[in-house]
Amino acid sequence: MYAADALISQQDLPVTVDVIDKLPVPFGLVRYGVAPDHVSIRSVRDTLDKVFEKPGVRFIGGLEVGVDISVQTLHEFFDAIMFTYGASRDRRLGVPGEDLDGSVAATDFVAWYCGHPDADRATFERLIPTATSAVVVGVGNVAVDVTRVLAKTVDELTHTDMPEYVLDTLRKSLLTDIHVLGRRGPAQATYTTKELRELGELLDADIVVERADLVFDAGSEQAIANDKSIARNVEVVKEWATRRTTGKSRRIHLHFMSRPVELRGDDRVREVVVERTELDGAGGAKGTGETFVIKADLVVRSVGYRGMALPGVPFDEGQSVIPHLDGRVQLGGAPVSGQYVAGWIKRGPTGIIGTNKKDATATVAALLADANNLPAAPLPSPADFDTWLLQSGITVVDSAGWQLIDAAERALGESKGRERTTIQTTEDLLNAANAIVS
Ligand code: NAP
């Protein structure tokens, strides 16, 4: 959306932009990743939505590139394609027992509580009401989101746009303990202070930090001295280590210098074997061989996202990104004509939403600089693309359809005294859009 905005807002070159999404709705992780209780961050979608009001920008939802249409065919209709499809898969832990029932990827859990059309509802509706102790692996912002959603009372979540079935399932949660595992020390955690602090301010969950976990080497001390946000993160956990529990129903145990080495269970995960680690002096951590066991019937692996290859587009398997130079897709050291990349699929799954604005704007600058060298032969117009879509028989949701979905979600929310409720299934989204299913 930031790329579309940068393209349409410049004056040098007349352009039209089609924003294609495989889902019937736009905004990717803003809709299906940002935690629903972070209402002000989520409201960035109102800003993004304004881009569709600009003449020349259209939404085409429900069209999966690589499945419904090849990249090669897209090139027949567009001078340039910018790939901004993010990093949709989870990174693997690589420990025995990772695939036991009850061990889930944070990507899947987040998709579930955000109401993603592909979410595995049955699994979470079975696991959440039957788990009493959970382990969350990782200490990034996604781990913090997941922990907060698990630890909050439903009353703390009803103002969000979470689908009703999510609230109903969380209402049945029996969780008392949530263990969060950081494999390095408090100075190496990747969460941000604002998000971290929230874990200590929950209505019915105490936070527990062991003093023995607060390990700092020379590199940590240097990082604390040089980086205010790291210093603040450390300050927060140090204060938590002085707190006593206050008898709340849930406890969040924030562990450092602890990494999972095995998940054990029978028909379902029952415990996590955790190895104590020590800082290796080079910013990393290594195992000490000393282990302890945490009882857990739910494990959420929050160790990062991973980008996927798209047929017809170069891919760097090692980094799980599209190789590029200044946003121009590269193959064998040369740019691929008419292909550009921005966002997580360009630079990997790091940074906050605003990072993508700068990133997309930089790629758009490269595209505009190349514009004079794009194929001289006139390409078919957007109208020809519409004809192709019609003839293909694929049900797409256009900008007007998206507005209808938006209105339907607001109306659904209002009927429950909420601002909005996310509509989950593709079928319901298409119905709301009045899309004609062929
Ligand atoms: P992340 O910040 O990279 O965190 C991944 C975590 O997993 C790290 O603690 C990492 O530890 C740990 N990890 C990786 N491999 C592991 C292993 N094999 N065993 C144990 N731990 C392992 O990624 P993320 O949390 O998925 O977030 C992705 C991006 O989205 C980040 O830039 C984040 O800030 C952003 N985000 C922002 C917000 C917000 O602003 N509110 C919310 C959600 C996400 P090491 O550091 O030791 O590798």
Tab-separated table of C-alpha atoms and ligand atoms in Angstrom:
chain	number	residue	atom	x	y	z
A	1	MET	CA	0.000	0.000	0.000
A	2	TYR	CA	2.925	2.337	0.714
A	3	ALA	CA	4.361	1.502	-2.724
A	4	ALA	CA	1.006	2.147	-4.410
A	5	ASP	CA	0.754	5.460	-2.570
A	6	ALA	CA	4.282	6.535	-3.543
A	7	LEU	CA	3.606	5.635	-7.186
A	8	ILE	CA	0.276	7.406	-7.421
A	9	SER	CA	1.371	10.491	-5.480
A	10	GLN	CA	4.329	11.418	-7.732
A	11	GLN	CA	3.850	13.905	-10.566
A	12	ASP	CA	6.586	12.906	-13.033
A	13	LEU	CA	4.931	9.935	-14.653
A	14	PRO	CA	1.254	9.130	-15.170
A	15	VAL	CA	0.595	5.689	-13.659
A	16	THR	CA	-2.211	3.385	-12.697
A	17	VAL	CA	-1.750	0.782	-9.969
A	18	ASP	CA	-3.568	-2.500	-9.401
A	19	VAL	CA	-3.051	-3.881	-5.884
A	20	ILE	CA	-3.406	-7.659	-6.141
A	21	ASP	CA	-3.966	-9.901	-3.109
A	22	LYS	CA	-4.730	-13.592	-2.959
A	23	LEU	CA	-7.203	-12.854	-0.134
A	24	PRO	CA	-10.494	-11.053	-0.771
A	25	VAL	CA	-9.306	-8.257	1.548
A	26	PRO	CA	-6.266	-5.959	1.519
A	27	PHE	CA	-3.626	-4.944	4.121
A	28	GLY	CA	-1.860	-8.263	4.868
A	29	LEU	CA	-0.253	-8.244	8.308
A	30	VAL	CA	-1.964	-4.995	9.307
A	31	ARG	CA	-5.162	-7.019	9.269
A	32	TYR	CA	-3.825	-10.504	9.986
A	33	GLY	CA	-0.674	-9.877	12.048
A	34	VAL	CA	-0.919	-6.745	14.196
A	35	ALA	CA	-2.434	-7.845	17.501
A	36	PRO	CA	-6.138	-6.910	17.585
A	37	ASP	CA	-5.741	-5.352	21.062
A	38	HIS	CA	-3.195	-2.906	19.613
A	39	VAL	CA	-6.082	-0.844	18.346
A	40	SER	CA	-4.110	2.307	17.561
A	41	ILE	CA	-1.489	0.434	15.490
A	42	ARG	CA	-4.267	-1.409	13.681
A	43	SER	CA	-5.916	1.894	12.814
A	44	VAL	CA	-3.092	2.441	10.303
A	45	ARG	CA	-5.390	0.596	7.959
A	46	ASP	CA	-7.589	3.694	7.791
A	47	THR	CA	-4.561	5.530	6.370
A	48	LEU	CA	-3.844	2.687	3.956
A	49	ASP	CA	-7.497	2.568	2.901
A	50	LYS	CA	-7.296	6.185	1.741
A	51	VAL	CA	-4.890	5.049	-1.000
A	52	PHE	CA	-7.799	3.240	-2.672
A	53	GLU	CA	-9.668	6.554	-2.832
A	54	LYS	CA	-6.996	7.986	-5.119
A	55	PRO	CA	-7.890	7.867	-8.814
A	56	GLY	CA	-5.795	5.260	-10.625
A	57	VAL	CA	-5.472	2.796	-7.715
A	58	ARG	CA	-7.607	-0.352	-7.758
A	59	PHE	CA	-7.890	-3.368	-5.470
A	60	ILE	CA	-8.056	-6.813	-7.019
A	61	GLY	CA	-8.583	-9.329	-4.208
A	62	GLY	CA	-8.966	-13.078	-4.434
A	63	LEU	CA	-6.389	-13.439	-7.209
A	64	GLU	CA	-3.474	-15.665	-6.265
A	65	VAL	CA	-0.358	-14.991	-8.291
A	66	GLY	CA	1.373	-18.258	-9.128
A	67	VAL	CA	-1.942	-20.138	-8.901
A	68	ASP	CA	-4.699	-18.150	-10.628
A	69	ILE	CA	-2.336	-16.167	-12.820
A	70	SER	CA	1.345	-16.645	-13.607
A	71	VAL	CA	3.923	-13.911	-13.220
A	72	GLN	CA	4.585	-14.307	-16.941
A	73	THR	CA	0.940	-13.515	-17.789
A	74	LEU	CA	0.964	-10.545	-15.405
A	75	HIS	CA	3.889	-9.125	-17.376
A	76	GLU	CA	1.637	-9.071	-20.448
A	77	PHE	CA	-0.632	-6.509	-18.783
A	78	PHE	CA	1.693	-4.415	-16.606
A	79	ASP	CA	4.882	-2.437	-17.274
A	80	ALA	CA	6.182	-3.286	-13.831
A	81	ILE	CA	5.350	-5.731	-11.038
A	82	MET	CA	6.362	-5.047	-7.457
A	83	PHE	CA	6.395	-8.100	-5.187
A	84	THR	CA	5.379	-7.151	-1.633
A	85	TYR	CA	3.920	-10.442	-0.424
A	86	GLY	CA	5.854	-10.617	2.830
A	87	ALA	CA	6.957	-13.673	4.788
A	88	SER	CA	3.977	-15.914	5.427
A	89	ARG	CA	5.540	-19.057	6.909
A	90	ASP	CA	7.114	-19.872	10.258
A	91	ARG	CA	10.782	-20.633	10.865
A	92	ARG	CA	11.400	-24.056	12.345
A	93	LEU	CA	12.878	-24.758	15.769
A	94	GLY	CA	14.600	-27.951	14.653
A	95	VAL	CA	14.169	-29.912	17.908
A	96	PRO	CA	12.644	-33.377	18.506
A	97	GLY	CA	8.912	-33.300	19.196
A	98	GLU	CA	8.362	-30.009	17.368
A	99	ASP	CA	5.445	-31.507	15.418
A	100	LEU	CA	3.613	-33.056	18.381
A	101	ASP	CA	-0.051	-32.129	18.688
A	102	GLY	CA	-0.265	-28.994	20.840
A	103	SER	CA	2.927	-27.502	19.390
A	104	VAL	CA	1.915	-24.684	17.057
A	105	ALA	CA	3.622	-21.940	15.087
A	106	ALA	CA	2.970	-18.374	16.246
A	107	THR	CA	2.144	-17.557	12.605
A	108	ASP	CA	-0.805	-19.994	12.837
A	109	PHE	CA	-1.925	-18.818	16.270
A	110	VAL	CA	-1.813	-15.168	15.189
A	111	ALA	CA	-3.720	-16.045	11.986
A	112	TRP	CA	-6.356	-17.730	14.145
A	113	TYR	CA	-6.936	-14.883	16.581
A	114	CYS	CA	-6.929	-12.312	13.755
A	115	GLY	CA	-9.582	-14.282	11.804
A	116	HIS	CA	-7.475	-15.205	8.755
A	117	PRO	CA	-9.558	-17.153	6.185
A	118	ASP	CA	-7.010	-20.024	6.203
A	119	ALA	CA	-6.828	-20.253	10.027
A	120	ASP	CA	-7.093	-23.737	11.500
A	121	ARG	CA	-10.045	-23.045	13.775
A	122	ALA	CA	-10.652	-26.623	14.856
A	123	THR	CA	-7.122	-27.032	16.236
A	124	PHE	CA	-7.163	-23.895	18.371
A	125	GLU	CA	-10.739	-24.401	19.520
A	126	ARG	CA	-9.613	-27.826	20.774
A	127	LEU	CA	-6.217	-26.852	22.221
A	128	ILE	CA	-6.978	-23.597	24.046
A	129	PRO	CA	-9.777	-24.834	26.334
A	130	THR	CA	-7.751	-27.921	27.295
A	131	ALA	CA	-4.353	-26.363	28.110
A	132	THR	CA	-3.324	-25.285	31.595
A	133	SER	CA	0.332	-24.439	31.003
A	134	ALA	CA	1.897	-22.966	27.859
A	135	VAL	CA	5.427	-22.360	26.628
A	136	VAL	CA	6.085	-19.539	24.161
A	137	VAL	CA	9.471	-19.863	22.464
A	138	GLY	CA	11.173	-16.585	21.511
A	139	VAL	CA	11.347	-13.084	22.947
A	140	GLY	CA	10.490	-10.956	19.904
A	141	ASN	CA	7.406	-8.762	19.582
A	142	VAL	CA	5.367	-11.616	18.122
A	143	ALA	CA	6.123	-13.737	21.209
A	144	VAL	CA	5.030	-10.799	23.372
A	145	ASP	CA	1.784	-10.440	21.356
A	146	VAL	CA	1.015	-14.143	21.658
A	147	THR	CA	1.767	-14.164	25.383
A	148	ARG	CA	-0.407	-11.122	26.020
A	149	VAL	CA	-3.357	-12.582	24.109
A	150	LEU	CA	-3.036	-15.848	26.055
A	151	ALA	CA	-2.705	-14.030	29.381
A	152	LYS	CA	-5.434	-11.419	29.036
A	153	THR	CA	-8.949	-11.854	30.315
A	154	VAL	CA	-11.663	-11.823	27.660
A	155	ASP	CA	-12.881	-8.515	29.115
A	156	GLU	CA	-9.529	-7.028	28.071
A	157	LEU	CA	-10.161	-8.190	24.480
A	158	THR	CA	-13.853	-7.558	23.795
A	159	HIS	CA	-13.206	-4.032	22.466
A	160	THR	CA	-11.070	-5.497	19.646
A	161	ASP	CA	-12.178	-6.710	16.206
A	162	MET	CA	-11.381	-10.358	17.038
A	163	PRO	CA	-14.000	-12.711	15.597
A	164	GLU	CA	-16.586	-13.845	18.147
A	165	TYR	CA	-15.401	-17.459	17.954
A	166	VAL	CA	-11.940	-16.355	19.143
A	167	LEU	CA	-13.391	-14.594	22.187
A	168	ASP	CA	-15.646	-17.596	22.892
A	169	THR	CA	-12.643	-19.954	22.788
A	170	LEU	CA	-10.404	-17.711	24.912
A	171	ARG	CA	-13.247	-17.453	27.442
A	172	LYS	CA	-12.907	-21.215	27.956
A	173	SER	CA	-9.135	-21.044	28.531
A	174	LEU	CA	-7.893	-22.791	31.694
A	175	LEU	CA	-4.330	-21.470	31.363
A	176	THR	CA	-2.646	-20.587	34.614
A	177	ASP	CA	1.018	-20.437	33.575
A	178	ILE	CA	2.708	-19.105	30.456
A	179	HIS	CA	6.476	-19.598	30.186
A	180	VAL	CA	8.298	-17.393	27.684
A	181	LEU	CA	11.763	-18.614	26.655
A	182	GLY	CA	14.599	-16.324	25.545
A	183	ARG	CA	17.726	-18.197	24.508
A	184	ARG	CA	20.011	-15.206	25.190
A	185	GLY	CA	19.981	-12.568	27.947
A	186	PRO	CA	17.722	-9.576	28.675
A	187	ALA	CA	20.074	-7.265	26.751
A	188	GLN	CA	19.711	-9.395	23.609
A	189	ALA	CA	15.910	-9.714	23.496
A	190	THR	CA	14.331	-8.290	20.321
A	191	TYR	CA	11.013	-7.030	21.710
A	192	THR	CA	10.462	-3.297	22.121
A	193	THR	CA	9.962	-1.644	25.517
A	194	LYS	CA	6.398	-0.420	25.011
A	195	GLU	CA	5.243	-3.911	24.048
A	196	LEU	CA	7.288	-5.539	26.848
A	197	ARG	CA	5.865	-3.245	29.543
A	198	GLU	CA	2.303	-4.300	28.702
A	199	LEU	CA	3.058	-7.798	30.015
A	200	GLY	CA	3.492	-6.327	33.484
A	201	GLU	CA	0.221	-4.392	33.386
A	202	LEU	CA	-2.365	-7.104	32.787
A	203	LEU	CA	-5.558	-7.312	34.797
A	204	ASP	CA	-5.298	-10.905	35.946
A	205	ALA	CA	-1.736	-12.058	35.204
A	206	ASP	CA	1.352	-11.656	37.386
A	207	ILE	CA	4.784	-11.440	35.821
A	208	VAL	CA	7.597	-13.581	37.218
A	209	VAL	CA	11.302	-13.047	36.450
A	210	GLU	CA	14.080	-14.944	38.229
A	211	ARG	CA	17.083	-12.868	39.229
A	212	ALA	CA	19.395	-15.713	38.214
A	213	ASP	CA	18.214	-15.250	34.607
A	214	LEU	CA	19.478	-11.654	34.441
A	215	VAL	CA	22.845	-12.450	32.912
A	216	PHE	CA	25.008	-9.747	31.361
A	217	ASP	CA	28.468	-10.084	29.799
A	218	ALA	CA	30.756	-7.278	28.624
A	219	GLY	CA	28.906	-7.101	25.288
A	220	SER	CA	25.588	-6.743	27.118
A	221	GLU	CA	26.929	-3.905	29.298
A	222	GLN	CA	28.197	-2.157	26.179
A	223	ALA	CA	24.838	-2.594	24.431
A	224	ILE	CA	23.019	-1.183	27.484
A	225	ALA	CA	25.359	1.824	27.555
A	226	ASN	CA	25.016	2.511	23.817
A	227	ASP	CA	21.368	1.781	23.145
A	228	LYS	CA	18.628	3.490	25.169
A	229	SER	CA	15.945	1.017	24.114
A	230	ILE	CA	18.040	-1.949	25.295
A	231	ALA	CA	18.714	-0.106	28.566
A	232	ARG	CA	14.965	0.444	29.034
A	233	ASN	CA	14.177	-3.215	28.277
A	234	VAL	CA	16.709	-4.290	30.890
A	235	GLU	CA	15.368	-1.808	33.435
A	236	VAL	CA	11.848	-3.230	32.999
A	237	VAL	CA	12.857	-6.855	33.600
A	238	LYS	CA	15.101	-5.899	36.528
A	239	GLU	CA	12.129	-4.237	38.197
A	240	TRP	CA	9.976	-7.294	37.513
A	241	ALA	CA	12.598	-9.500	39.193
A	242	THR	CA	11.909	-7.588	42.437
A	243	ARG	CA	8.136	-8.121	42.255
A	244	ARG	CA	6.183	-10.714	44.206
A	245	THR	CA	3.196	-12.444	42.701
A	246	THR	CA	-0.115	-10.972	43.845
A	247	GLY	CA	-2.409	-13.972	43.542
A	248	LYS	CA	-3.708	-13.266	40.050
A	249	SER	CA	-5.195	-16.200	38.115
A	250	ARG	CA	-2.357	-16.383	35.605
A	251	ARG	CA	1.395	-16.077	35.765
A	252	ILE	CA	3.747	-15.112	32.931
A	253	HIS	CA	7.208	-16.559	33.629
A	254	LEU	CA	9.772	-14.712	31.545
A	255	HIS	CA	12.910	-16.875	31.282
A	256	PHE	CA	16.237	-15.885	29.795
A	257	MET	CA	19.307	-18.018	29.008
A	258	SER	CA	16.918	-20.872	28.250
A	259	ARG	CA	16.357	-22.749	25.010
A	260	PRO	CA	14.062	-25.673	24.227
A	261	VAL	CA	15.926	-28.820	23.206
A	262	GLU	CA	13.040	-31.292	23.119
A	263	LEU	CA	9.244	-31.391	23.247
A	264	ARG	CA	7.902	-34.550	24.873
A	265	GLY	CA	4.427	-36.018	25.052
A	266	ASP	CA	2.083	-38.841	24.175
A	267	ASP	CA	-0.962	-37.985	22.078
A	268	ARG	CA	-0.107	-34.347	22.757
A	269	VAL	CA	2.839	-32.291	23.980
A	270	ARG	CA	3.151	-32.584	27.787
A	271	GLU	CA	6.521	-31.043	28.611
A	272	VAL	CA	9.399	-29.045	27.214
A	273	VAL	CA	12.998	-29.911	28.007
A	274	VAL	CA	14.881	-26.642	28.354
A	275	GLU	CA	18.654	-26.243	28.342
A	276	ARG	CA	20.331	-23.463	30.259
A	277	THR	CA	22.577	-21.392	28.006
A	278	GLU	CA	25.493	-19.034	28.506
A	279	LEU	CA	26.516	-16.017	26.468
A	280	ASP	CA	29.344	-16.890	24.074
A	281	GLY	CA	31.025	-13.462	24.119
A	282	ALA	CA	30.193	-12.875	20.442
A	283	GLY	CA	26.543	-11.889	20.831
A	284	GLY	CA	25.230	-15.464	20.733
A	285	ALA	CA	24.489	-18.158	23.306
A	286	LYS	CA	25.631	-21.753	23.687
A	287	GLY	CA	24.194	-24.660	25.624
A	288	THR	CA	25.597	-25.621	29.039
A	289	GLY	CA	24.222	-29.179	29.074
A	290	GLU	CA	22.196	-28.364	32.206
A	291	THR	CA	18.498	-28.948	31.582
A	292	PHE	CA	15.178	-28.513	33.356
A	293	VAL	CA	11.625	-29.481	32.429
A	294	ILE	CA	8.553	-27.271	32.065
A	295	LYS	CA	5.133	-28.919	32.049
A	296	ALA	CA	3.244	-27.623	29.021
A	297	ASP	CA	0.258	-28.778	27.017
A	298	LEU	CA	0.538	-25.901	24.553
A	299	VAL	CA	3.753	-24.724	22.886
A	300	VAL	CA	3.763	-21.669	20.646
A	301	ARG	CA	6.931	-21.423	18.544
A	302	SER	CA	7.547	-17.733	17.909
A	303	VAL	CA	11.006	-17.831	16.360
A	304	GLY	CA	10.436	-15.711	13.275
A	305	TYR	CA	8.725	-15.682	9.901
A	306	ARG	CA	10.012	-17.010	6.560
A	307	GLY	CA	9.368	-15.826	2.996
A	308	MET	CA	8.318	-18.205	0.233
A	309	ALA	CA	9.372	-18.447	-3.412
A	310	LEU	CA	6.966	-17.473	-6.181
A	311	PRO	CA	7.174	-19.360	-9.490
A	312	GLY	CA	8.722	-17.137	-12.159
A	313	VAL	CA	10.565	-14.924	-9.675
A	314	PRO	CA	14.201	-15.365	-8.540
A	315	PHE	CA	14.545	-16.506	-4.913
A	316	ASP	CA	17.382	-16.678	-2.400
A	317	GLU	CA	16.691	-19.950	-0.570
A	318	GLY	CA	19.279	-19.225	2.144
A	319	GLN	CA	17.816	-15.887	3.171
A	320	SER	CA	14.207	-16.679	2.131
A	321	VAL	CA	13.965	-13.368	0.243
A	322	ILE	CA	13.816	-12.195	-3.379
A	323	PRO	CA	17.362	-11.086	-4.335
A	324	HIS	CA	17.511	-7.434	-5.320
A	325	LEU	CA	19.671	-4.395	-5.819
A	326	ASP	CA	17.999	-1.172	-4.663
A	327	GLY	CA	14.629	-2.913	-5.004
A	328	ARG	CA	15.322	-4.187	-8.563
A	329	VAL	CA	14.912	-7.989	-8.641
A	330	GLN	CA	18.204	-9.640	-9.611
A	331	LEU	CA	18.977	-12.860	-11.444
A	332	GLY	CA	22.590	-13.913	-11.947
A	333	GLY	CA	23.836	-10.423	-11.127
A	334	ALA	CA	21.535	-8.620	-13.604
A	335	PRO	CA	18.167	-6.932	-13.014
A	336	VAL	CA	15.035	-8.708	-14.228
A	337	SER	CA	13.174	-6.268	-16.465
A	338	GLY	CA	9.939	-4.985	-14.913
A	339	GLN	CA	10.336	-6.793	-11.539
A	340	TYR	CA	10.704	-4.968	-8.217
A	341	VAL	CA	10.454	-5.942	-4.572
A	342	ALA	CA	9.631	-4.256	-1.251
A	343	GLY	CA	8.818	-5.158	2.357
A	344	TRP	CA	9.603	-8.391	4.220
A	345	ILE	CA	10.089	-10.429	1.019
A	346	LYS	CA	12.833	-7.912	0.113
A	347	ARG	CA	14.698	-7.528	3.409
A	348	GLY	CA	13.441	-10.345	5.662
A	349	PRO	CA	10.923	-10.307	8.527
A	350	THR	CA	12.225	-7.362	10.530
A	351	GLY	CA	11.146	-3.852	11.366
A	352	ILE	CA	7.909	-2.137	12.268
A	353	ILE	CA	5.108	-1.078	9.898
A	354	GLY	CA	6.691	2.325	9.233
A	355	THR	CA	9.928	0.641	8.090
A	356	ASN	CA	8.008	-0.555	5.047
A	357	LYS	CA	7.033	2.955	4.019
A	358	LYS	CA	10.665	3.991	3.619
A	359	ASP	CA	11.506	0.667	2.032
A	360	ALA	CA	8.654	0.815	-0.508
A	361	THR	CA	9.366	4.447	-1.359
A	362	ALA	CA	13.000	3.548	-2.129
A	363	THR	CA	11.908	0.782	-4.508
A	364	VAL	CA	9.405	3.094	-6.191
A	365	ALA	CA	12.252	5.589	-6.783
A	366	ALA	CA	14.209	2.825	-8.563
A	367	LEU	CA	11.152	1.906	-10.632
A	368	LEU	CA	10.549	5.514	-11.666
A	369	ALA	CA	14.224	5.955	-12.553
A	370	ASP	CA	13.895	2.920	-14.846
A	371	ALA	CA	10.577	4.014	-16.334
A	372	ASN	CA	12.082	5.396	-19.544
A	373	ASN	CA	13.753	2.060	-20.204
A	374	LEU	CA	10.651	-0.061	-19.683
A	375	PRO	CA	9.440	-1.909	-22.819
A	376	ALA	CA	8.717	0.624	-25.575
A	377	ALA	CA	5.887	-1.395	-27.134
A	378	PRO	CA	2.568	-0.277	-25.634
A	379	LEU	CA	1.144	-2.919	-23.331
A	380	PRO	CA	-2.540	-3.826	-23.116
A	381	SER	CA	-4.519	-1.489	-20.854
A	382	PRO	CA	-6.152	-2.228	-17.450
A	383	ALA	CA	-9.348	-2.840	-19.438
A	384	ASP	CA	-7.628	-5.746	-21.196
A	385	PHE	CA	-6.647	-7.154	-17.812
A	386	ASP	CA	-10.288	-6.881	-16.724
A	387	THR	CA	-11.296	-8.804	-19.827
A	388	TRP	CA	-8.713	-11.482	-18.999
A	389	LEU	CA	-10.102	-11.707	-15.456
A	390	LEU	CA	-13.661	-12.006	-16.708
A	391	GLN	CA	-12.730	-14.704	-19.185
A	392	SER	CA	-10.733	-16.614	-16.548
A	393	GLY	CA	-13.878	-17.063	-14.440
A	394	ILE	CA	-11.973	-16.164	-11.233
A	395	THR	CA	-14.044	-14.440	-8.538
A	396	VAL	CA	-12.235	-11.249	-7.641
A	397	VAL	CA	-13.114	-8.535	-5.144
A	398	ASP	CA	-12.607	-5.008	-6.458
A	399	SER	CA	-12.340	-1.740	-4.491
A	400	ALA	CA	-16.142	-1.425	-4.293
A	401	GLY	CA	-16.373	-5.026	-3.036
A	402	TRP	CA	-13.778	-4.317	-0.369
A	403	GLN	CA	-15.787	-1.272	0.759
A	404	LEU	CA	-18.831	-3.521	1.143
A	405	ILE	CA	-16.808	-5.973	3.263
A	406	ASP	CA	-15.537	-3.076	5.353
A	407	ALA	CA	-19.093	-1.810	5.921
A	408	ALA	CA	-20.331	-5.328	6.739
A	409	GLU	CA	-17.577	-5.780	9.370
A	410	ARG	CA	-18.445	-2.452	10.973
A	411	ALA	CA	-22.148	-3.359	11.007
A	412	LEU	CA	-21.376	-6.784	12.510
A	413	GLY	CA	-19.263	-5.110	15.199
A	414	GLU	CA	-21.954	-2.538	15.979
A	415	SER	CA	-24.529	-5.282	16.444
A	416	LYS	CA	-22.338	-6.538	19.333
A	417	GLY	CA	-21.477	-3.110	20.719
A	418	ARG	CA	-18.009	-3.176	19.146
A	419	GLU	CA	-16.474	-0.941	16.508
A	420	ARG	CA	-15.819	-3.812	14.123
A	421	THR	CA	-15.792	-7.602	14.013
A	422	THR	CA	-13.591	-9.411	11.512
A	423	ILE	CA	-15.440	-11.662	9.090
A	424	GLN	CA	-13.424	-14.865	8.836
A	425	THR	CA	-14.364	-17.238	6.058
A	426	THR	CA	-13.662	-16.595	2.393
A	427	GLU	CA	-17.268	-17.473	1.624
A	428	ASP	CA	-18.632	-14.883	4.083
A	429	LEU	CA	-16.166	-12.277	2.822
A	430	LEU	CA	-17.209	-12.913	-0.786
A	431	ASN	CA	-20.880	-12.767	0.181
A	432	ALA	CA	-20.307	-9.455	1.935
A	433	ALA	CA	-18.552	-8.159	-1.188
A	434	ASN	CA	-21.462	-9.257	-3.352
A	435	ALA	CA	-18.851	-11.045	-5.417
A	436	ILE	CA	-20.351	-13.364	-7.963
A	437	VAL	CA	-18.945	-16.818	-7.337
A	438	SER	CA	-18.586	-18.633	-10.635
B	1	NAP	P1	12.160	-11.562	16.050
B	1	NAP	O1	12.132	-10.221	16.681
B	1	NAP	O2	13.259	-11.880	15.110
B	1	NAP	O3	12.135	-12.620	17.247
B	1	NAP	C1	12.407	-13.979	17.063
B	1	NAP	C2	12.738	-14.578	18.408
B	1	NAP	O4	12.910	-15.978	18.246
B	1	NAP	C3	14.056	-14.065	19.007
B	1	NAP	O5	13.911	-13.968	20.410
B	1	NAP	C4	15.034	-15.178	18.643
B	1	NAP	O6	16.142	-15.271	19.502
B	1	NAP	C5	14.146	-16.380	18.854
B	1	NAP	N1	14.658	-17.572	18.174
B	1	NAP	C6	14.967	-17.732	16.865
B	1	NAP	N2	15.367	-18.995	16.635
B	1	NAP	C7	15.302	-19.639	17.827
B	1	NAP	C8	15.595	-20.955	18.249
B	1	NAP	N3	16.018	-21.877	17.366
B	1	NAP	N4	15.428	-21.281	19.541
B	1	NAP	C9	15.001	-20.357	20.434
B	1	NAP	N5	14.702	-19.088	20.110
B	1	NAP	C10	14.864	-18.734	18.802
B	1	NAP	O7	10.830	-11.861	15.211
B	1	NAP	P2	9.272	-11.737	15.510
B	1	NAP	O8	8.968	-11.662	16.951
B	1	NAP	O9	8.678	-12.822	14.699
B	1	NAP	O10	8.902	-10.336	14.868
B	1	NAP	C11	9.111	-10.063	13.467
B	1	NAP	C12	9.183	-8.552	13.252
B	1	NAP	O11	7.887	-7.981	13.410
B	1	NAP	C13	10.087	-7.858	14.248
B	1	NAP	O12	10.794	-6.839	13.583
B	1	NAP	C14	9.111	-7.273	15.235
B	1	NAP	O13	9.587	-6.156	15.941
B	1	NAP	C15	7.944	-6.921	14.337
B	1	NAP	N6	6.712	-6.846	15.146
B	1	NAP	C16	6.431	-5.648	15.733
B	1	NAP	C17	5.328	-5.555	16.542
B	1	NAP	C18	5.030	-4.227	17.222
B	1	NAP	O14	5.649	-3.250	16.911
B	1	NAP	N7	4.111	-4.182	18.152
B	1	NAP	C19	4.515	-6.646	16.786
B	1	NAP	C20	4.823	-7.855	16.181
B	1	NAP	C21	5.946	-7.945	15.347
B	1	NAP	P3	17.566	-14.663	19.040
B	1	NAP	O15	17.373	-13.192	19.065
B	1	NAP	O16	18.492	-15.202	20.035
B	1	NAP	O17	17.803	-15.192	17.635
